[in-house]
PDB file of C-alpha atoms in Angstrom:
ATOM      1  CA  UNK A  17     -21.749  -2.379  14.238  1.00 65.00           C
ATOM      2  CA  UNK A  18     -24.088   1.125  14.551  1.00 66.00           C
ATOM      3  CA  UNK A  19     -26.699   0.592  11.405  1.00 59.00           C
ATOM      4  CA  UNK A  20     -25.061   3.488   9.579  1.00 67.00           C
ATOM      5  CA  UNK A  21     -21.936   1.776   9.191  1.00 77.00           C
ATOM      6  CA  UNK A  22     -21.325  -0.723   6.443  1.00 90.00           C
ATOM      7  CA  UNK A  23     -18.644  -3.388   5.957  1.00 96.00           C
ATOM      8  CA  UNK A  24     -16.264  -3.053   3.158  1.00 98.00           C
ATOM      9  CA  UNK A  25     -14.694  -5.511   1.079  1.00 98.00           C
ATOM     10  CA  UNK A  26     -10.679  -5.894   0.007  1.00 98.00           C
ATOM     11  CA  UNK A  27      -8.964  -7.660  -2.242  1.00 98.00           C
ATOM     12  CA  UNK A  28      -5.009  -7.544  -2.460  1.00 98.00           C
ATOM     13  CA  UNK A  29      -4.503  -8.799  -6.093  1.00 98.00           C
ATOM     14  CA  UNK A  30      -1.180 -10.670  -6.446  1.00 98.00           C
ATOM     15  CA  UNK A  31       0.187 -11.719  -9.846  1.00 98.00           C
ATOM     16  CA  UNK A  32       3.834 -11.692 -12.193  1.00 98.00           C
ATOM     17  CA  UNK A  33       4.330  -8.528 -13.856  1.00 97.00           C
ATOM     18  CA  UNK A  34       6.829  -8.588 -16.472  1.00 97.00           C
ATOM     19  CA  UNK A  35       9.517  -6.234 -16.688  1.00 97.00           C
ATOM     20  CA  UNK A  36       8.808  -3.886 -19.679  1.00 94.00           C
ATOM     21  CA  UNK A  37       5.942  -5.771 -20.837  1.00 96.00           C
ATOM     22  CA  UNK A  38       3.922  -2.644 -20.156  1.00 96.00           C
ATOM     23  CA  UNK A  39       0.752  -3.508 -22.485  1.00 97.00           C
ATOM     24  CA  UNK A  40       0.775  -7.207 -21.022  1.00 97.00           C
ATOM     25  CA  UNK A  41       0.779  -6.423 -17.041  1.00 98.00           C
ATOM     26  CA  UNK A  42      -1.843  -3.642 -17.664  1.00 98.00           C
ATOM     27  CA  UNK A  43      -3.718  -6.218 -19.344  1.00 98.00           C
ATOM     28  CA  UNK A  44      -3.322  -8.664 -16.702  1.00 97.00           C
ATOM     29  CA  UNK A  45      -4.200  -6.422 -13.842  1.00 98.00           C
ATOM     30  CA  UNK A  46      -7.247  -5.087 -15.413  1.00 98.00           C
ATOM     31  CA  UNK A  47      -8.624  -8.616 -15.954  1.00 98.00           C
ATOM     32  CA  UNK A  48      -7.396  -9.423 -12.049  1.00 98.00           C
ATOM     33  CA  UNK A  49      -9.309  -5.939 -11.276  1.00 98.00           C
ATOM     34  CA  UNK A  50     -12.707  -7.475 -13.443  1.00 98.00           C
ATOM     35  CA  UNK A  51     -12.426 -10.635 -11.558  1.00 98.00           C
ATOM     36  CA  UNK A  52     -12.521  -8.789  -8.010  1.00 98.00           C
ATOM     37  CA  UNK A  53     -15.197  -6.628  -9.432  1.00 98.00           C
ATOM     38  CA  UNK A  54     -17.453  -9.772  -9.741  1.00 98.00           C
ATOM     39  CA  UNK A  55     -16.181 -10.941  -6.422  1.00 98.00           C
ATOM     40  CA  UNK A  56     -18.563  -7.592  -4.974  1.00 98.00           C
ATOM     41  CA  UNK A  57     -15.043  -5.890  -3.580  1.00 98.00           C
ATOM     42  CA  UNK A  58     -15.133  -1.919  -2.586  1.00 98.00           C
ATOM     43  CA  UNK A  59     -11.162  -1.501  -2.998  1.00 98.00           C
ATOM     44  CA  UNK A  60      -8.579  -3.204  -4.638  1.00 98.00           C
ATOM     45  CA  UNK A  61      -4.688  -3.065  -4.389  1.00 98.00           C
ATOM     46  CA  UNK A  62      -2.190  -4.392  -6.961  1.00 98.00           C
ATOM     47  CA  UNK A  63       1.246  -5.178  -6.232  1.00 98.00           C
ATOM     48  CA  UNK A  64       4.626  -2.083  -6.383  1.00 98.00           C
ATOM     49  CA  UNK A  65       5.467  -1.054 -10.082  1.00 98.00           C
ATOM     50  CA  UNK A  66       3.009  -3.453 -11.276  1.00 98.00           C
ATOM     51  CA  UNK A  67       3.033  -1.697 -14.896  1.00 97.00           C
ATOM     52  CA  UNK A  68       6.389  -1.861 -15.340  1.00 98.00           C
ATOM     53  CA  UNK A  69       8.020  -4.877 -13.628  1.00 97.00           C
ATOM     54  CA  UNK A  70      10.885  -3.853 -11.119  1.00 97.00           C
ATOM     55  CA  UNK A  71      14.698  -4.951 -11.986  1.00 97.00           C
ATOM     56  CA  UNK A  72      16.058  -2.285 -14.485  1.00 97.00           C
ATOM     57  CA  UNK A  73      19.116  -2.628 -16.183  1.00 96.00           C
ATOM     58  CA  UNK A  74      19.826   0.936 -16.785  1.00 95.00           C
ATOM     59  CA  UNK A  75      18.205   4.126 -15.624  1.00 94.00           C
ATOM     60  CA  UNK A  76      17.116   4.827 -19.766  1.00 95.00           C
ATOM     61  CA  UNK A  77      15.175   1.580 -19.531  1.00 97.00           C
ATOM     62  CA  UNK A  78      13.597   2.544 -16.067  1.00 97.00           C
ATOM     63  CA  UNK A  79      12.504   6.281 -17.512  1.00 96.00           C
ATOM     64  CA  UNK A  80      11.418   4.104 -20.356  1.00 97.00           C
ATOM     65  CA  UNK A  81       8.375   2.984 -18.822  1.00 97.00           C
ATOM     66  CA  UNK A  82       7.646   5.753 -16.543  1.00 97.00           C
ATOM     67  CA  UNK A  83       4.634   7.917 -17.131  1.00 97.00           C
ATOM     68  CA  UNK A  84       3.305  11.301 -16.478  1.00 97.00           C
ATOM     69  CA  UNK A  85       0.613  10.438 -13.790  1.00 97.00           C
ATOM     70  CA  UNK A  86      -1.936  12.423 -15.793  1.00 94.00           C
ATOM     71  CA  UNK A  87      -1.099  10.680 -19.110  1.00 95.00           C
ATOM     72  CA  UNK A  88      -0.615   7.411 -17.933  1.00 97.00           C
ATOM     73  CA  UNK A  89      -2.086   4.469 -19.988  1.00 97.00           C
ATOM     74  CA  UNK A  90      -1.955   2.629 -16.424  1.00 98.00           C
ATOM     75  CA  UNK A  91      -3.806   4.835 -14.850  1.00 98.00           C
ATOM     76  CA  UNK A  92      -6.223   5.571 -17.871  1.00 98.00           C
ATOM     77  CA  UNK A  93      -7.072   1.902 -17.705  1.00 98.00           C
ATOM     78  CA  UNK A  94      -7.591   1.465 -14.058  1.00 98.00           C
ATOM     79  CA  UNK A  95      -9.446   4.433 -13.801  1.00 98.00           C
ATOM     80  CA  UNK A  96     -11.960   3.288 -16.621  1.00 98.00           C
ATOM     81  CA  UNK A  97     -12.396  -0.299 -14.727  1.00 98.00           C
ATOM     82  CA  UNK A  98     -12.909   2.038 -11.203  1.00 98.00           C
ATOM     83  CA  UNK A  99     -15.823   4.154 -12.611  1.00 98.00           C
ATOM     84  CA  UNK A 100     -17.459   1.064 -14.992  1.00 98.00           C
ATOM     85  CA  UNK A 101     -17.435  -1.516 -11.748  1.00 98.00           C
ATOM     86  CA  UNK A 102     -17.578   1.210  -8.384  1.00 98.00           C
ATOM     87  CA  UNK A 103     -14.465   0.403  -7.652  1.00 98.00           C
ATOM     88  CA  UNK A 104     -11.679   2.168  -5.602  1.00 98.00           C
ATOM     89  CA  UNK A 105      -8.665   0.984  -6.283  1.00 98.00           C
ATOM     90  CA  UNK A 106      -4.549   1.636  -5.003  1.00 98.00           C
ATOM     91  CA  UNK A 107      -1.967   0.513  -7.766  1.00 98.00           C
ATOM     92  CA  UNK A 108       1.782   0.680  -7.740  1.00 98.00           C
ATOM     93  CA  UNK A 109       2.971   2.506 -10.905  1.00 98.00           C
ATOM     94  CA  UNK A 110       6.224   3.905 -12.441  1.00 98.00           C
ATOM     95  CA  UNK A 111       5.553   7.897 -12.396  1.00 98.00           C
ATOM     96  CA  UNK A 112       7.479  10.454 -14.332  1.00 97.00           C
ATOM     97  CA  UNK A 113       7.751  14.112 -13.336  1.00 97.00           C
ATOM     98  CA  UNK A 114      10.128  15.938 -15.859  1.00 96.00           C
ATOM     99  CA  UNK A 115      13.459  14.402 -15.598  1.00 95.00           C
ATOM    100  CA  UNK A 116      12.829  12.547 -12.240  1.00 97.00           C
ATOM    101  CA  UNK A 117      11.113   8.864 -11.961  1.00 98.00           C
ATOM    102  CA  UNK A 118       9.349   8.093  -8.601  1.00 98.00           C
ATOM    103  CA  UNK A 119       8.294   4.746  -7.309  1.00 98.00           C
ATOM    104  CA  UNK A 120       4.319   5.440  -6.709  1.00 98.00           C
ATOM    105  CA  UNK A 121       0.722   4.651  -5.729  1.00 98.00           C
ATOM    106  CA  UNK A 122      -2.044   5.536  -7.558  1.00 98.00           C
ATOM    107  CA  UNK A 123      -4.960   5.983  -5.471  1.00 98.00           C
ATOM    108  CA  UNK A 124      -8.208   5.834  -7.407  1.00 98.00           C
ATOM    109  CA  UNK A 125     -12.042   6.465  -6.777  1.00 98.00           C
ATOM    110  CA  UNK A 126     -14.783   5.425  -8.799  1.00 98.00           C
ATOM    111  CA  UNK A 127     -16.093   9.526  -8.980  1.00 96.00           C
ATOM    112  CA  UNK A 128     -12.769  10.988  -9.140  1.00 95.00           C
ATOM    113  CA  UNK A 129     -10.795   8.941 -11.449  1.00 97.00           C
ATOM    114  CA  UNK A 130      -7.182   9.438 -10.367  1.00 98.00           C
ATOM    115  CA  UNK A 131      -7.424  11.237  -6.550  1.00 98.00           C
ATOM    116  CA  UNK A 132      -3.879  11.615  -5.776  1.00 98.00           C
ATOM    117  CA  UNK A 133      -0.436   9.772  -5.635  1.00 98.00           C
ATOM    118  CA  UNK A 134       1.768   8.750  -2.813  1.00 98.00           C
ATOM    119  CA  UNK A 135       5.947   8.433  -3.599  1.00 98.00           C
ATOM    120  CA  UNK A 136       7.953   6.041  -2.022  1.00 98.00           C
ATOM    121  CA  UNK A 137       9.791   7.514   0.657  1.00 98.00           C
ATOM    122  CA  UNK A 138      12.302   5.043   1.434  1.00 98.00           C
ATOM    123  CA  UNK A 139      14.202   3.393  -1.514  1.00 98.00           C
ATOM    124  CA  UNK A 140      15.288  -0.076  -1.268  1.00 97.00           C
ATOM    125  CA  UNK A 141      18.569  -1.662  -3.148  1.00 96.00           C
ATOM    126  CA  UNK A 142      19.362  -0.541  -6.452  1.00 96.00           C
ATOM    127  CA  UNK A 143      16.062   1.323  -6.745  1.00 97.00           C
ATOM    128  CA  UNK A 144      18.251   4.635  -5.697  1.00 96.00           C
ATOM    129  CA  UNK A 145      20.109   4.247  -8.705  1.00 96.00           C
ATOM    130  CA  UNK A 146      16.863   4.815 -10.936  1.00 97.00           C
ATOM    131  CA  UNK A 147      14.316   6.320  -8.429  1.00 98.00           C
ATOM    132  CA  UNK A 148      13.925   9.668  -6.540  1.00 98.00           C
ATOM    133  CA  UNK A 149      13.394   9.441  -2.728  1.00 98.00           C
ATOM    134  CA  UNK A 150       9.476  10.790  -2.476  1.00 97.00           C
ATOM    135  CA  UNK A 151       9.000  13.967  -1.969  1.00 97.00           C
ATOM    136  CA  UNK A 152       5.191  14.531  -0.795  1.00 97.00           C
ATOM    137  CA  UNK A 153       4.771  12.538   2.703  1.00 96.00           C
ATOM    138  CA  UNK A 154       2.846  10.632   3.932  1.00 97.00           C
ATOM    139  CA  UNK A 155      -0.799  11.868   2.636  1.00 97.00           C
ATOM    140  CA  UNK A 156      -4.292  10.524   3.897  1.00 97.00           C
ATOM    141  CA  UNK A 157      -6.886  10.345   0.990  1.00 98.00           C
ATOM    142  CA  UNK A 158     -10.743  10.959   1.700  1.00 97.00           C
ATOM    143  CA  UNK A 159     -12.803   8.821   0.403  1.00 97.00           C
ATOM    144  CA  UNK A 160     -16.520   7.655   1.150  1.00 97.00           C
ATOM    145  CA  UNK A 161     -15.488   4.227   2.326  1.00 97.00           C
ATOM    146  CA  UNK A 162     -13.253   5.774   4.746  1.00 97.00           C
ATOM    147  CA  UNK A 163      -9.642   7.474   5.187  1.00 97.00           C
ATOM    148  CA  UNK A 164      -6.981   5.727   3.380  1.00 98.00           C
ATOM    149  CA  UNK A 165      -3.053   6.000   3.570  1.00 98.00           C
ATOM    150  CA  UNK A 166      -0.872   4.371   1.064  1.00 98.00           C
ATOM    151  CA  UNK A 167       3.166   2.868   1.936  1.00 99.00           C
ATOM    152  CA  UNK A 168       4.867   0.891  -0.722  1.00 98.00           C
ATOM    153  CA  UNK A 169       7.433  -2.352   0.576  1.00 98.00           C
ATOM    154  CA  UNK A 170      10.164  -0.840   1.999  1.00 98.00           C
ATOM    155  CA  UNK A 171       8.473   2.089   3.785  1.00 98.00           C
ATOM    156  CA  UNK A 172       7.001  -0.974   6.177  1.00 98.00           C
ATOM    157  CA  UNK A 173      10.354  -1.030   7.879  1.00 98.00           C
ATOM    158  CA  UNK A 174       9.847   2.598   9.416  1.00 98.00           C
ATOM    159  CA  UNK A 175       7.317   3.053  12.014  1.00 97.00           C
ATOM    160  CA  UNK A 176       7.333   6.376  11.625  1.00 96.00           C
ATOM    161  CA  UNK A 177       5.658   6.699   8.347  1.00 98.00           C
ATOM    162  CA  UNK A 178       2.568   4.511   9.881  1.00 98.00           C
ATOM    163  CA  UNK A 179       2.204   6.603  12.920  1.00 97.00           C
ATOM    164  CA  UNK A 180       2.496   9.770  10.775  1.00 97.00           C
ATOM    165  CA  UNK A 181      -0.521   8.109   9.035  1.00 97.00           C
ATOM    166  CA  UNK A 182      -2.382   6.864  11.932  1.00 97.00           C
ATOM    167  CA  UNK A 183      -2.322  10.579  13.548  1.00 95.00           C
ATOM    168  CA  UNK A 184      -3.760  12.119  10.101  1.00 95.00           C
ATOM    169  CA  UNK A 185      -6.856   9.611  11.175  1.00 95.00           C
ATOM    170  CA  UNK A 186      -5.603   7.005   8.256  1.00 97.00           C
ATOM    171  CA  UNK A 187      -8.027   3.748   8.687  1.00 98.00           C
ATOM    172  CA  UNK A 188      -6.782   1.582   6.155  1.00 98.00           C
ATOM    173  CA  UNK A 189      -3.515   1.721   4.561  1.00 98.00           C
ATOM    174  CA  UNK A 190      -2.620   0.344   1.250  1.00 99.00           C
ATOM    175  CA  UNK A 191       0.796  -1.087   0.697  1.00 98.00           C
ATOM    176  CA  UNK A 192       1.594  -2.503  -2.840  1.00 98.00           C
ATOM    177  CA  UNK A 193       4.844  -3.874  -2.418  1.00 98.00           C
ATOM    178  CA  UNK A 194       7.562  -6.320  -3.943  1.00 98.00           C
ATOM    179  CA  UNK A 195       8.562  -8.129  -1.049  1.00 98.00           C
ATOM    180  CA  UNK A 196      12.285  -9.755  -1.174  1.00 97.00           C
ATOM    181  CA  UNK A 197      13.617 -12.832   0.763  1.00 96.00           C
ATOM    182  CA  UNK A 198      15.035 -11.771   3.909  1.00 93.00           C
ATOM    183  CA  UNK A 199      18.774 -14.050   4.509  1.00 90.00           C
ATOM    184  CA  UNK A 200      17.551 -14.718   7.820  1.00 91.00           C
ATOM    185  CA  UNK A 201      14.110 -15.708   7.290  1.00 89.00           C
ATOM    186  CA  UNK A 202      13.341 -18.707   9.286  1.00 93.00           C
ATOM    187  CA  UNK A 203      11.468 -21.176   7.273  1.00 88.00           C
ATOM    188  CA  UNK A 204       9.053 -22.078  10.079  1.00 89.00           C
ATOM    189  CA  UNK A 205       7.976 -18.635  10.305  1.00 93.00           C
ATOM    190  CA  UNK A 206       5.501 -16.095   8.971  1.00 94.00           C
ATOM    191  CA  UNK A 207       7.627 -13.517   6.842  1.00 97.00           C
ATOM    192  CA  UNK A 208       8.925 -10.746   9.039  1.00 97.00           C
ATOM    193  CA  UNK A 209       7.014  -8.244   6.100  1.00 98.00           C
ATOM    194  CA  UNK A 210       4.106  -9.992   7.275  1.00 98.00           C
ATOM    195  CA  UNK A 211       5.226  -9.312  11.029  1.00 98.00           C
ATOM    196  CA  UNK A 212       5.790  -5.844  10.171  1.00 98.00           C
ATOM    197  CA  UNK A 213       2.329  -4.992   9.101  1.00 98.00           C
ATOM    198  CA  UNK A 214       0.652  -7.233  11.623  1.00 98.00           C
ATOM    199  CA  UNK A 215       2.592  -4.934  14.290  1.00 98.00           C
ATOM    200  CA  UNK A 216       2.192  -1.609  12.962  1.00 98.00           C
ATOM    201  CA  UNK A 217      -1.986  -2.411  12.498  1.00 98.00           C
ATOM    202  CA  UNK A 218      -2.020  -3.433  16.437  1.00 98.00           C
ATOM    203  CA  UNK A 219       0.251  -0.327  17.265  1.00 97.00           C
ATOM    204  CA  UNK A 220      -1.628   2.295  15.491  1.00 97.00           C
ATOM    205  CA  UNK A 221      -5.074   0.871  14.895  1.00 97.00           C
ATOM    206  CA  UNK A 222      -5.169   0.598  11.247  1.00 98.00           C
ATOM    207  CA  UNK A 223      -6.456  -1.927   8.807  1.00 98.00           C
ATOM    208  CA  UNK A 224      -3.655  -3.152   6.201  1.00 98.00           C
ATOM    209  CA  UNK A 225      -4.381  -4.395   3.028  1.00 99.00           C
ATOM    210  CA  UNK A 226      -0.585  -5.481   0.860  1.00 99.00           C
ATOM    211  CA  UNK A 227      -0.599  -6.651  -2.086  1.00 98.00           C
ATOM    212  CA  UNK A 228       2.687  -8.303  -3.510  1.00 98.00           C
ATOM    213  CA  UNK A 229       4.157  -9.694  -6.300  1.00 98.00           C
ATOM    214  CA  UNK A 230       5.053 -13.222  -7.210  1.00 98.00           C
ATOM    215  CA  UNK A 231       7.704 -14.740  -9.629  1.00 98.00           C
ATOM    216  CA  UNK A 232      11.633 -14.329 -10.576  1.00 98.00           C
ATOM    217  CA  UNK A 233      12.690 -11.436 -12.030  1.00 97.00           C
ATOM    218  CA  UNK A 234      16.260 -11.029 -13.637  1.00 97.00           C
ATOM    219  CA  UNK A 235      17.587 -13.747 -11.056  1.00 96.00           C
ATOM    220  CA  UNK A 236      15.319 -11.853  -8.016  1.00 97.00           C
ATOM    221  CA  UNK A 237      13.175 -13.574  -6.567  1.00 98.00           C
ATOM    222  CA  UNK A 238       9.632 -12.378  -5.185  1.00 98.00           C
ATOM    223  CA  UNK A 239       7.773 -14.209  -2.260  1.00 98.00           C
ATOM    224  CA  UNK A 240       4.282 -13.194  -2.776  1.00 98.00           C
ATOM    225  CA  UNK A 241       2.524 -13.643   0.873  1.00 98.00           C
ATOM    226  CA  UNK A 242       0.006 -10.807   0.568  1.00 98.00           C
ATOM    227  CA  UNK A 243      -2.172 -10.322   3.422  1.00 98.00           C
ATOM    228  CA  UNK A 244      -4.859  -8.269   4.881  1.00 98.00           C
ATOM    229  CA  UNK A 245      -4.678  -7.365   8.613  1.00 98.00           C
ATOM    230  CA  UNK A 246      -7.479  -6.170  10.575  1.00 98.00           C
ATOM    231  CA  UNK A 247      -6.754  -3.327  13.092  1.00 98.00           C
ATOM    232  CA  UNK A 248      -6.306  -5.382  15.947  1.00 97.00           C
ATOM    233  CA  UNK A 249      -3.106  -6.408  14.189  1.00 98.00           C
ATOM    234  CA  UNK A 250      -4.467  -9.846  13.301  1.00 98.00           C
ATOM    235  CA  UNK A 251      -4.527 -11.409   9.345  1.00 98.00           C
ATOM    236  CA  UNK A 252      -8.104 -11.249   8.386  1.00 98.00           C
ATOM    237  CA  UNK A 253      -6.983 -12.775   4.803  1.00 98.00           C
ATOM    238  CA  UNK A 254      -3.646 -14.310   3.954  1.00 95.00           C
ATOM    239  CA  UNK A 255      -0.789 -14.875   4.149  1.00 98.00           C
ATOM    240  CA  UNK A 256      -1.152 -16.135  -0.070  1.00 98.00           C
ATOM    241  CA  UNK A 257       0.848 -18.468  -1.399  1.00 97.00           C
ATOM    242  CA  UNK A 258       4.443 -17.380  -2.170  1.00 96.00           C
ATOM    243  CA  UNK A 259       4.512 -18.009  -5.579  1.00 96.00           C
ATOM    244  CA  UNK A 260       0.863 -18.182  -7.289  1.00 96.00           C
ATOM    245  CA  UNK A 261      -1.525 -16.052  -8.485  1.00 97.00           C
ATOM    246  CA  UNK A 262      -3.845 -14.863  -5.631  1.00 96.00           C
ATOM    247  CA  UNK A 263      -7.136 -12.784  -4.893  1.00 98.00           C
ATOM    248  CA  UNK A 264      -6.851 -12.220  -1.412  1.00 98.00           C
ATOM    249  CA  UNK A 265     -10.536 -11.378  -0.360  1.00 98.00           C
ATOM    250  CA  UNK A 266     -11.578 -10.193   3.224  1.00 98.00           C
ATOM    251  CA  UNK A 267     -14.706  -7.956   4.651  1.00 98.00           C
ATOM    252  CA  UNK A 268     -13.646  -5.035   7.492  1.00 98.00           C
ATOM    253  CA  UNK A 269     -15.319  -2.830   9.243  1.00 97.00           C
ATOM    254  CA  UNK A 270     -13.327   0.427   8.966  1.00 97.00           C
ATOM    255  CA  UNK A 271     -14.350   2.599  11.312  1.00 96.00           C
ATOM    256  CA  UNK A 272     -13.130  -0.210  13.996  1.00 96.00           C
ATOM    257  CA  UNK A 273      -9.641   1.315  13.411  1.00 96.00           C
ATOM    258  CA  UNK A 274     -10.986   4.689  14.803  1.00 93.00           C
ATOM    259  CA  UNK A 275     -12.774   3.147  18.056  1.00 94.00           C
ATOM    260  CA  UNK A 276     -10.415   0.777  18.496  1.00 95.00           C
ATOM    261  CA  UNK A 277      -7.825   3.259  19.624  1.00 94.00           C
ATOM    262  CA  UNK A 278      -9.418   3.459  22.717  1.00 94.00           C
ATOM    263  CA  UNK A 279      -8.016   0.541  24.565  1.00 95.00           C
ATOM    264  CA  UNK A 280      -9.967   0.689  27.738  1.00 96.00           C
ATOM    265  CA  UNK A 281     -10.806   3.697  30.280  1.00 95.00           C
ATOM    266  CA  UNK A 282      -7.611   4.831  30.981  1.00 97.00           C
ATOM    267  CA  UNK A 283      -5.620   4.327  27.585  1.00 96.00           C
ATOM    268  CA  UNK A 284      -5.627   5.300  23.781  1.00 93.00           C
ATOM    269  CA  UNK A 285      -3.417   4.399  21.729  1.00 93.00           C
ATOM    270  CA  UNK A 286      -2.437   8.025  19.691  1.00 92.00           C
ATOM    271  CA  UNK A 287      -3.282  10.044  22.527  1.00 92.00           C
ATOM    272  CA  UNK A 288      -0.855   8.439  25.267  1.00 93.00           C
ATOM    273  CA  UNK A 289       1.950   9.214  23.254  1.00 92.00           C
ATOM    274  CA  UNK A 290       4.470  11.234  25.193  1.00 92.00           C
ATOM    275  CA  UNK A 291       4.615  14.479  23.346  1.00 88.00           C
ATOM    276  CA  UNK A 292       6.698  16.069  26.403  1.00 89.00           C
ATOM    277  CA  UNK A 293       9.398  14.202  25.224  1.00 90.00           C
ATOM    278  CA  UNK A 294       9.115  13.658  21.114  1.00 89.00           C
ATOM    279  CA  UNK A 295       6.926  15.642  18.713  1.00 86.00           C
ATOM    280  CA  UNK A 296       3.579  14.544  18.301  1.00 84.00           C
ATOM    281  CA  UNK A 297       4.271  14.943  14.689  1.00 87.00           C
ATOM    282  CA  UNK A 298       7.242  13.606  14.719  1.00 83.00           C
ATOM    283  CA  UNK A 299       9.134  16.839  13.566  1.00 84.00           C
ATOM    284  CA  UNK A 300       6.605  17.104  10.152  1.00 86.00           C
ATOM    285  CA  UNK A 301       4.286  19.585   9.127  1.00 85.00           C
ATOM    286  CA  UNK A 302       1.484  17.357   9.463  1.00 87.00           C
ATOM    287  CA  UNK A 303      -1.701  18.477  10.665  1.00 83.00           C
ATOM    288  CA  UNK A 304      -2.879  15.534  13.568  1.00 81.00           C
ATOM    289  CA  UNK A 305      -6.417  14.836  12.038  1.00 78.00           C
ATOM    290  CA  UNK A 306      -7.315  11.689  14.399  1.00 59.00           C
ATOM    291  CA  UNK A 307      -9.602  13.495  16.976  1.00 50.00           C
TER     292      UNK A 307
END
């Protein structure tokens, strides 16, 4: 590691929020966000819609606990803990916007309070029936500890939105998520979410940090397993426990997902991409910001 670099430390924060027990889960995260704090950790992630809960009944009780991003209790209190304790932190959050609702990250620095907001891009189950389908891409955040990208669940499943984030120059993404039980899911076997983010970090050269929920909402279940994966596509921290509270802790070195692109003299990873035959943006508007 060159002397100018410095390692930073994660923690993927995994816990039960409580479906419309707003006050409650903000409490509970901010005391989880305290307790990483003391723990020395640079960034912290909390789990998808983890001020709200996540099974709605009705789309009155969803908007219910949605809030303007800028007026957001949530975010108010996160923010506060993030410039008290130096701490940058990604949280899953209900976000209003007029008469939509948007599944979203909050992505927040210590200096800047609230820096910006990623929407969930690909809606899982019943969430189309109170969510819109995000409608801002996939943006990379500057920060000083290094270039961060945030998914949430569901968005895992389509490499596409982590090579659109690995060709922005993305070296860590942030995925709060509310991971289901797959039918298929072998007992015997690391969860295929788990799979998923151990792949895309070894095919794009990213460090993953996802934080997920625990606990049995409304009859669904939650399987916790949060896990931090280094860029080499390898669990640095985790899997957790499927169904207890969890601090997942782990120190990277983030600009190893930069360098490690270059697999040896003759190949790197975003630039041996065949651009002949596919766009090297995929079709976006995305400016490639990896060089």
């Amino acid at each position: 590691m060159a002397a100018h670099e410095a390692l930073t430390k994660i923690a993927c924060l995994q816990f039960e929020p409580l479906v419309g027990a707003k006050k409650g889960n903000i409490s509970q995260s901010v005391a989880m966000l305290e307790d990483a704090a003391d723990a020395g950790v640079d960034l912290a992630v909390l789990p998808e819609l983890s001020d709200s809960g996540y099974v709605f009944e009705t789309r009155e009780e969803a908007f219910s606990l949605g809030s303007e991003a800028a007026e957001s209790p949530s975010i108010r209190a996160w923010s506060e803990v993030a410039a008290r304790r130096n701490l940058h932190i990604v949280a899953g959050f209900s976000e209003r916007d007029g008469a939509s609702l948007y599944n979203s990250a909050a992505v927040i620095t210590p200096e800047d309070g609230l820096l910006g907001v990623y929407r969930k891009t690909h809606l899982w189950g019943a969430e189309a029936l109170f969510f819109e389908r995000g409608d801002v891409g996939f943006p990379v955040f500057r920060t000083r500890l290094g270039r961060i990208g945030a998914l949430i669940c569901y968005d895992g499943w389509f490499p596409e939105a982590w090579r659109l984030l690995a060709v922005q120059g993305a070296d860590l993404v942030c995925v709060p998520t509310n991971w289901v039980p797959m039918p298929s899911q072998p007992e015997d076997m690391m969860a295929m979410s788990n799979i998923l983010c151990m792949a895309a970090a070894h095919s794009n050269s990213l460090f993953v940090a996802a934080a997920c929920r625990i606990g049995v909402e409304r009859s669904q279940p939650f399987i916790g397993q949060s896990v931090i994966v280094d860029n080499q596509g390898w669990p640095v921290a985790g899997p957790a426990p499927k169904d207890d509270r969890s601090i997942l802790l782990a120190e990277v070195n983030l600009a190893e997902a930069r360098r490690g692109r270059t697999l040896n003299e003759f190949n790197q990873l975003l630039r041996d991409r065949r651009s002949d035959l596919y766009g090297e943006v995929l079709g976006s508007t995305i400016a490639p910001g990896w060089q």
